[in-house]
Structure formats: C-alpha cells, structure tokens
PDB file of C-alpha atoms in Angstrom:
ATOM      1  CA  MET E   1     -22.652 -24.407  42.307  1.00 75.00           C
ATOM      2  CA  LYS E   2     -25.104 -23.139  39.322  1.00 83.00           C
ATOM      3  CA  LYS E   3     -23.583 -19.875  38.900  1.00 84.00           C
ATOM      4  CA  ILE E   4     -20.006 -21.457  38.403  1.00 88.00           C
ATOM      5  CA  LYS E   5     -21.520 -24.024  35.585  1.00 87.00           C
ATOM      6  CA  THR E   6     -23.261 -20.951  34.209  1.00 89.00           C
ATOM      7  CA  LEU E   7     -19.978 -18.893  34.167  1.00 86.00           C
ATOM      8  CA  LYS E   8     -18.163 -21.898  32.505  1.00 88.00           C
ATOM      9  CA  LEU E   9     -20.423 -22.207  29.910  1.00 87.00           C
ATOM     10  CA  ILE E  10     -20.551 -18.313  28.924  1.00 91.00           C
ATOM     11  CA  ILE E  11     -16.805 -18.551  28.767  1.00 92.00           C
ATOM     12  CA  ALA E  12     -16.722 -21.676  26.571  1.00 90.00           C
ATOM     13  CA  LEU E  13     -19.557 -19.952  24.431  1.00 90.00           C
ATOM     14  CA  LEU E  14     -17.146 -16.962  24.218  1.00 90.00           C
ATOM     15  CA  LEU E  15     -14.038 -18.974  23.330  1.00 89.00           C
ATOM     16  CA  LEU E  16     -16.022 -20.601  20.953  1.00 90.00           C
ATOM     17  CA  ILE E  17     -17.099 -17.287  19.622  1.00 91.00           C
ATOM     18  CA  ASN E  18     -13.613 -15.990  19.241  1.00 90.00           C
ATOM     19  CA  ILE E  19     -12.353 -19.072  17.432  1.00 90.00           C
ATOM     20  CA  GLY E  20     -14.851 -18.531  15.161  1.00 87.00           C
ATOM     21  CA  GLN E  21     -14.259 -15.209  14.239  1.00 87.00           C
ATOM     22  CA  VAL E  22     -10.438 -15.722  14.254  1.00 84.00           C
ATOM     23  CA  ALA E  23     -11.149 -18.842  11.807  1.00 81.00           C
ATOM     24  CA  PHE E  24     -13.109 -16.602   9.504  1.00 79.00           C
ATOM     25  CA  PHE E  25     -10.584 -13.957   9.175  1.00 74.00           C
ATOM     26  CA  LEU E  26      -7.721 -16.026   8.503  1.00 74.00           C
ATOM     27  CA  LEU E  27      -9.271 -18.837   6.442  1.00 72.00           C
ATOM     28  CA  SER E  28     -11.526 -16.576   4.255  1.00 65.00           C
ATOM     29  CA  PRO E  29     -10.124 -16.145   0.640  1.00 58.00           C
ATOM     30  CA  ARG E  30     -10.819 -12.472   0.773  1.00 55.00           C
ATOM     31  CA  PHE E  31      -7.694 -11.941   2.936  1.00 50.00           C
ATOM     32  CA  ILE E  32      -4.702 -14.013   1.795  1.00 48.00           C
ATOM     33  CA  GLY E  33      -1.420 -12.586   2.767  1.00 49.00           C
ATOM     34  CA  ASN E  34      -2.987  -9.746   4.688  1.00 49.00           C
ATOM     35  CA  ARG E  35      -4.267  -7.860   1.441  1.00 48.00           C
ATOM     36  CA  PRO E  36      -8.180  -7.535   0.444  1.00 47.00           C
ATOM     37  CA  PHE E  37      -7.180  -9.509  -2.886  1.00 48.00           C
ATOM     38  CA  PRO E  38      -4.338 -11.669  -4.310  1.00 53.00           C
ATOM     39  CA  PRO E  39      -2.584  -8.387  -6.353  1.00 67.00           C
ATOM     40  CA  LYS E  40      -2.734 -10.586  -9.583  1.00 71.00           C
ATOM     41  CA  VAL E  41      -6.335 -11.483  -9.565  1.00 73.00           C
ATOM     42  CA  ALA E  42      -7.396  -8.195  -8.571  1.00 76.00           C
ATOM     43  CA  ILE E  43      -5.538  -6.252 -11.503  1.00 79.00           C
ATOM     44  CA  GLN E  44      -6.173  -8.877 -13.971  1.00 79.00           C
ATOM     45  CA  GLU E  45      -9.981  -8.685 -12.756  1.00 80.00           C
ATOM     46  CA  ARG E  46     -10.188  -4.716 -12.710  1.00 81.00           C
ATOM     47  CA  PHE E  47      -8.393  -3.965 -16.045  1.00 83.00           C
ATOM     48  CA  ASP E  48      -9.281  -7.326 -18.262  1.00 84.00           C
ATOM     49  CA  LEU E  49      -5.894  -7.956 -18.864  1.00 85.00           C
ATOM     50  CA  ASN E  50      -4.667 -11.026 -20.988  1.00 88.00           C
ATOM     51  CA  ASP E  51      -2.145 -13.224 -19.849  1.00 87.00           C
ATOM     52  CA  ALA E  52       0.371 -11.470 -22.115  1.00 90.00           C
ATOM     53  CA  GLN E  53      -0.381  -8.186 -20.832  1.00 88.00           C
ATOM     54  CA  MET E  54      -0.318  -9.633 -17.062  1.00 88.00           C
ATOM     55  CA  SER E  55       3.310 -10.815 -17.762  1.00 89.00           C
ATOM     56  CA  LEU E  56       4.374  -7.601 -18.881  1.00 90.00           C
ATOM     57  CA  PHE E  57       2.584  -5.741 -15.869  1.00 88.00           C
ATOM     58  CA  ILE E  58       4.021  -7.811 -13.524  1.00 88.00           C
ATOM     59  CA  GLU E  59       7.354  -7.411 -14.845  1.00 91.00           C
ATOM     60  CA  SER E  60       7.209  -3.746 -14.868  1.00 91.00           C
ATOM     61  CA  ARG E  61       5.889  -3.481 -11.399  1.00 89.00           C
ATOM     62  CA  ASP E  62       8.612  -5.828 -10.055  1.00 90.00           C
ATOM     63  CA  LYS E  63      11.188  -3.501 -12.006  1.00 94.00           C
ATOM     64  CA  HIS E  64       9.593  -0.295 -10.732  1.00 93.00           C
ATOM     65  CA  ARG E  65       9.366  -1.831  -7.184  1.00 91.00           C
ATOM     66  CA  MET E  66      13.045  -2.558  -7.226  1.00 94.00           C
ATOM     67  CA  GLN E  67      14.077   0.735  -8.339  1.00 95.00           C
ATOM     68  CA  VAL E  68      11.823   2.800  -5.929  1.00 94.00           C
ATOM     69  CA  ARG E  69      13.052   0.442  -3.027  1.00 94.00           C
ATOM     70  CA  LYS E  70      16.749   1.540  -3.940  1.00 95.00           C
ATOM     71  CA  LEU E  71      15.841   5.037  -4.205  1.00 95.00           C
ATOM     72  CA  ASN E  72      13.836   5.094  -0.932  1.00 94.00           C
ATOM     73  CA  LYS E  73      16.909   3.502   0.838  1.00 95.00           C
ATOM     74  CA  THR E  74      18.953   5.999  -0.573  1.00 95.00           C
ATOM     75  CA  LEU E  75      16.670   8.802   0.381  1.00 94.00           C
ATOM     76  CA  GLU E  76      16.626   7.229   3.921  1.00 94.00           C
ATOM     77  CA  ASP E  77      20.224   7.225   3.994  1.00 93.00           C
ATOM     78  CA  LEU E  78      20.474  10.574   2.795  1.00 93.00           C
ATOM     79  CA  SER E  79      17.860  11.860   5.233  1.00 92.00           C
ATOM     80  CA  LEU E  80      19.700  10.501   8.174  1.00 91.00           C
ATOM     81  CA  SER E  81      23.063  11.874   7.008  1.00 90.00           C
ATOM     82  CA  TYR E  82      21.204  15.582   6.751  1.00 90.00           C
ATOM     83  CA  TYR E  83      20.051  15.370  10.227  1.00 89.00           C
ATOM     84  CA  SER E  84      23.369  14.043  11.938  1.00 89.00           C
ATOM     85  CA  SER E  85      25.395  16.590  10.112  1.00 85.00           C
ATOM     86  CA  LEU E  86      25.964  19.709  11.542  1.00 81.00           C
ATOM     87  CA  ASN E  87      28.178  21.165   8.702  1.00 83.00           C
ATOM     88  CA  ALA E  88      25.953  23.698   7.188  1.00 82.00           C
ATOM     89  CA  ALA E  89      28.213  23.023   3.534  1.00 84.00           C
ATOM     90  CA  GLN E  90      27.626  19.460   4.050  1.00 87.00           C
ATOM     91  CA  GLN E  91      23.940  19.851   4.921  1.00 86.00           C
ATOM     92  CA  SER E  92      23.569  21.976   1.487  1.00 88.00           C
ATOM     93  CA  THR E  93      24.945  19.104  -0.662  1.00 91.00           C
ATOM     94  CA  LEU E  94      22.881  16.575   1.121  1.00 90.00           C
ATOM     95  CA  LEU E  95      19.868  18.431   0.486  1.00 92.00           C
ATOM     96  CA  ASP E  96      20.784  18.840  -2.887  1.00 93.00           C
ATOM     97  CA  SER E  97      20.960  15.153  -3.167  1.00 93.00           C
ATOM     98  CA  ILE E  98      17.831  14.794  -1.293  1.00 94.00           C
ATOM     99  CA  THR E  99      15.817  16.781  -3.810  1.00 94.00           C
ATOM    100  CA  ALA E 100      17.549  15.161  -6.905  1.00 95.00           C
ATOM    101  CA  THR E 101      16.624  11.445  -5.213  1.00 95.00           C
ATOM    102  CA  THR E 102      12.939  12.826  -4.345  1.00 94.00           C
ATOM    103  CA  LYS E 103      13.193  13.997  -8.270  1.00 95.00           C
ATOM    104  CA  ALA E 104      14.268  10.525  -9.544  1.00 95.00           C
ATOM    105  CA  ILE E 105      11.459   8.886  -7.528  1.00 94.00           C
ATOM    106  CA  TYR E 106       8.832  10.822  -9.248  1.00 94.00           C
ATOM    107  CA  VAL E 107      10.549  10.495 -12.762  1.00 95.00           C
ATOM    108  CA  GLN E 108      10.396   6.494 -12.113  1.00 95.00           C
ATOM    109  CA  THR E 109       6.724   6.674 -11.251  1.00 92.00           C
ATOM    110  CA  HIS E 110       5.624   8.617 -13.816  1.00 93.00           C
ATOM    111  CA  HIS E 111       7.901   6.209 -16.310  1.00 94.00           C
ATOM    112  CA  HIS E 112       6.155   3.225 -14.728  1.00 93.00           C
ATOM    113  CA  PHE E 113       2.662   4.832 -15.125  1.00 92.00           C
ATOM    114  CA  GLU E 114       3.516   5.453 -18.849  1.00 94.00           C
ATOM    115  CA  GLU E 115       4.353   1.648 -19.105  1.00 93.00           C
ATOM    116  CA  MET E 116       1.197   0.792 -17.641  1.00 89.00           C
ATOM    117  CA  ARG E 117      -0.453   2.596 -20.345  1.00 91.00           C
ATOM    118  CA  ALA E 118       1.314   1.242 -22.896  1.00 93.00           C
ATOM    119  CA  ILE E 119       0.286  -2.378 -21.894  1.00 90.00           C
ATOM    120  CA  CYS E 120      -3.466  -1.467 -21.960  1.00 89.00           C
ATOM    121  CA  GLY E 121      -5.565  -1.722 -24.951  1.00 89.00           C
ATOM    122  CA  ALA E 122      -7.833   1.285 -25.957  1.00 90.00           C
ATOM    123  CA  ASP E 123     -10.733   0.111 -24.109  1.00 90.00           C
ATOM    124  CA  GLN E 124      -8.590  -0.556 -21.089  1.00 88.00           C
ATOM    125  CA  LEU E 125      -7.007   3.120 -20.858  1.00 89.00           C
ATOM    126  CA  PRO E 126     -10.008   4.862 -18.939  1.00 90.00           C
ATOM    127  CA  LYS E 127      -9.680   2.305 -16.387  1.00 87.00           C
ATOM    128  CA  MET E 128      -6.232   2.468 -15.964  1.00 87.00           C
ATOM    129  CA  ASP E 129      -6.251   6.386 -16.099  1.00 88.00           C
ATOM    130  CA  GLY E 130      -8.736   6.434 -13.587  1.00 87.00           C
ATOM    131  CA  PHE E 131      -6.727   3.835 -11.343  1.00 84.00           C
ATOM    132  CA  ILE E 132      -3.529   6.137 -11.934  1.00 85.00           C
ATOM    133  CA  ARG E 133      -5.845   9.171 -10.669  1.00 86.00           C
ATOM    134  CA  ASP E 134      -7.040   7.365  -7.924  1.00 83.00           C
ATOM    135  CA  LEU E 135      -3.370   6.752  -6.745  1.00 79.00           C
ATOM    136  CA  ILE E 136      -2.177  10.191  -7.162  1.00 81.00           C
ATOM    137  CA  HIS E 137      -5.162  11.447  -5.202  1.00 79.00           C
ATOM    138  CA  ARG E 138      -4.660   8.633  -2.523  1.00 71.00           C
ATOM    139  CA  LYS E 139      -1.597  10.875  -1.074  1.00 59.00           C
ATOM    140  CA  ASP E 140      -3.827  13.998  -0.668  1.00 56.00           C
ATOM    141  CA  ARG E 141      -6.093  12.590   1.190  1.00 57.00           C
ATOM    142  CA  LYS E 142      -5.978  13.431   4.820  1.00 57.00           C
ATOM    143  CA  VAL E 143      -6.677  11.653   7.946  1.00 55.00           C
ATOM    144  CA  PRO E 144      -9.350  13.403  10.267  1.00 56.00           C
ATOM    145  CA  PRO E 145      -7.823  14.318  13.529  1.00 59.00           C
ATOM    146  CA  LYS E 146      -9.091  12.241  16.400  1.00 62.00           C
ATOM    147  CA  PRO E 147     -11.473  13.846  18.715  1.00 62.00           C
ATOM    148  CA  THR E 148     -10.729  15.474  21.890  1.00 63.00           C
ATOM    149  CA  ARG E 149     -11.938  14.362  25.253  1.00 62.00           C
ATOM    150  CA  LYS E 150     -14.393  17.211  24.938  1.00 61.00           C
ATOM    151  CA  GLU E 151     -15.602  16.357  21.922  1.00 56.00           C
ATOM    152  CA  ARG E 152     -16.055  12.328  22.945  1.00 55.00           C
ATOM    153  CA  GLY E 153     -17.995  13.106  25.872  1.00 52.00           C
TER     154      GLY E 153
END
C-alpha cells in the first residue's frame, strides 16, 4: 500500500514538472510564434532602425517574400515537370526555364539586399553588411553526419 502511494506521488510530481516545462516554453516571451524573437523587434534592435526605416524595411521584406514565393512555386512546378517528362527536347527547355528561374531568385535577393543597404544610415551599414554576410554563409554550413553505431558505442 505504501509503495502505491509513493508511486502516485512520484507520478504526480513528474506530471507537475512536465506541465511547468510546457508552460515555461509556451508562455516565455522569448518563444512567440515558434520564433526566438518577434522579427520586428529583433531587426529594430539589431540595426537601431527608426520608425520610418522600419516601415521601409517591412515593406521591402514583404515584397521580397511575395516575389520569391512566386518564383519558388514556379521552380517547384518546373522541377516536377522536368522529372516527370520523358521527352529530351522538353527536358532541355524545362532545364533552361529552371536555370532562368533560379537566376531570377538570386537577382531578386541581391536587389533586396541593396534595398536594405539603402534604408540604412552610414553607422548602420557595417551591421547590415555583417548580417547579409551571415545570411549568405548560412547556406554554406554543413550539418555534421550522424555518428554510426560503432562511433556511438
């Protein structure tokens, strides 16, 4: 009988700890909308943007997202068509379209970076350039391979 009460107490304690952890992560101001920080606040703090600059930034960001989304959707459709096509001539045309769409994404992103730089003042440019450099190199990061069973022991 005493073991059952002890087990019930341990289960209740573990349940309270789990509820506390979930509440901490869900209600913590750091985790709003599954993002580390609200984007507007993080950007404004990182680059010391004033309200006018922030509104220009948001306008440019939203325009860029919409354009790149359309291009990515086009790229996805072209890729599906390419892989489902058996005709070599059609594949060549689709491959040219895929290349042109990929180029358009790169050009659009570069234009967006230039708009971001134009919004910044002289004192903000080094921070923006560092941020752009970090974004570019983020794609170069490679995820380390998972250890094999032998390596795990």
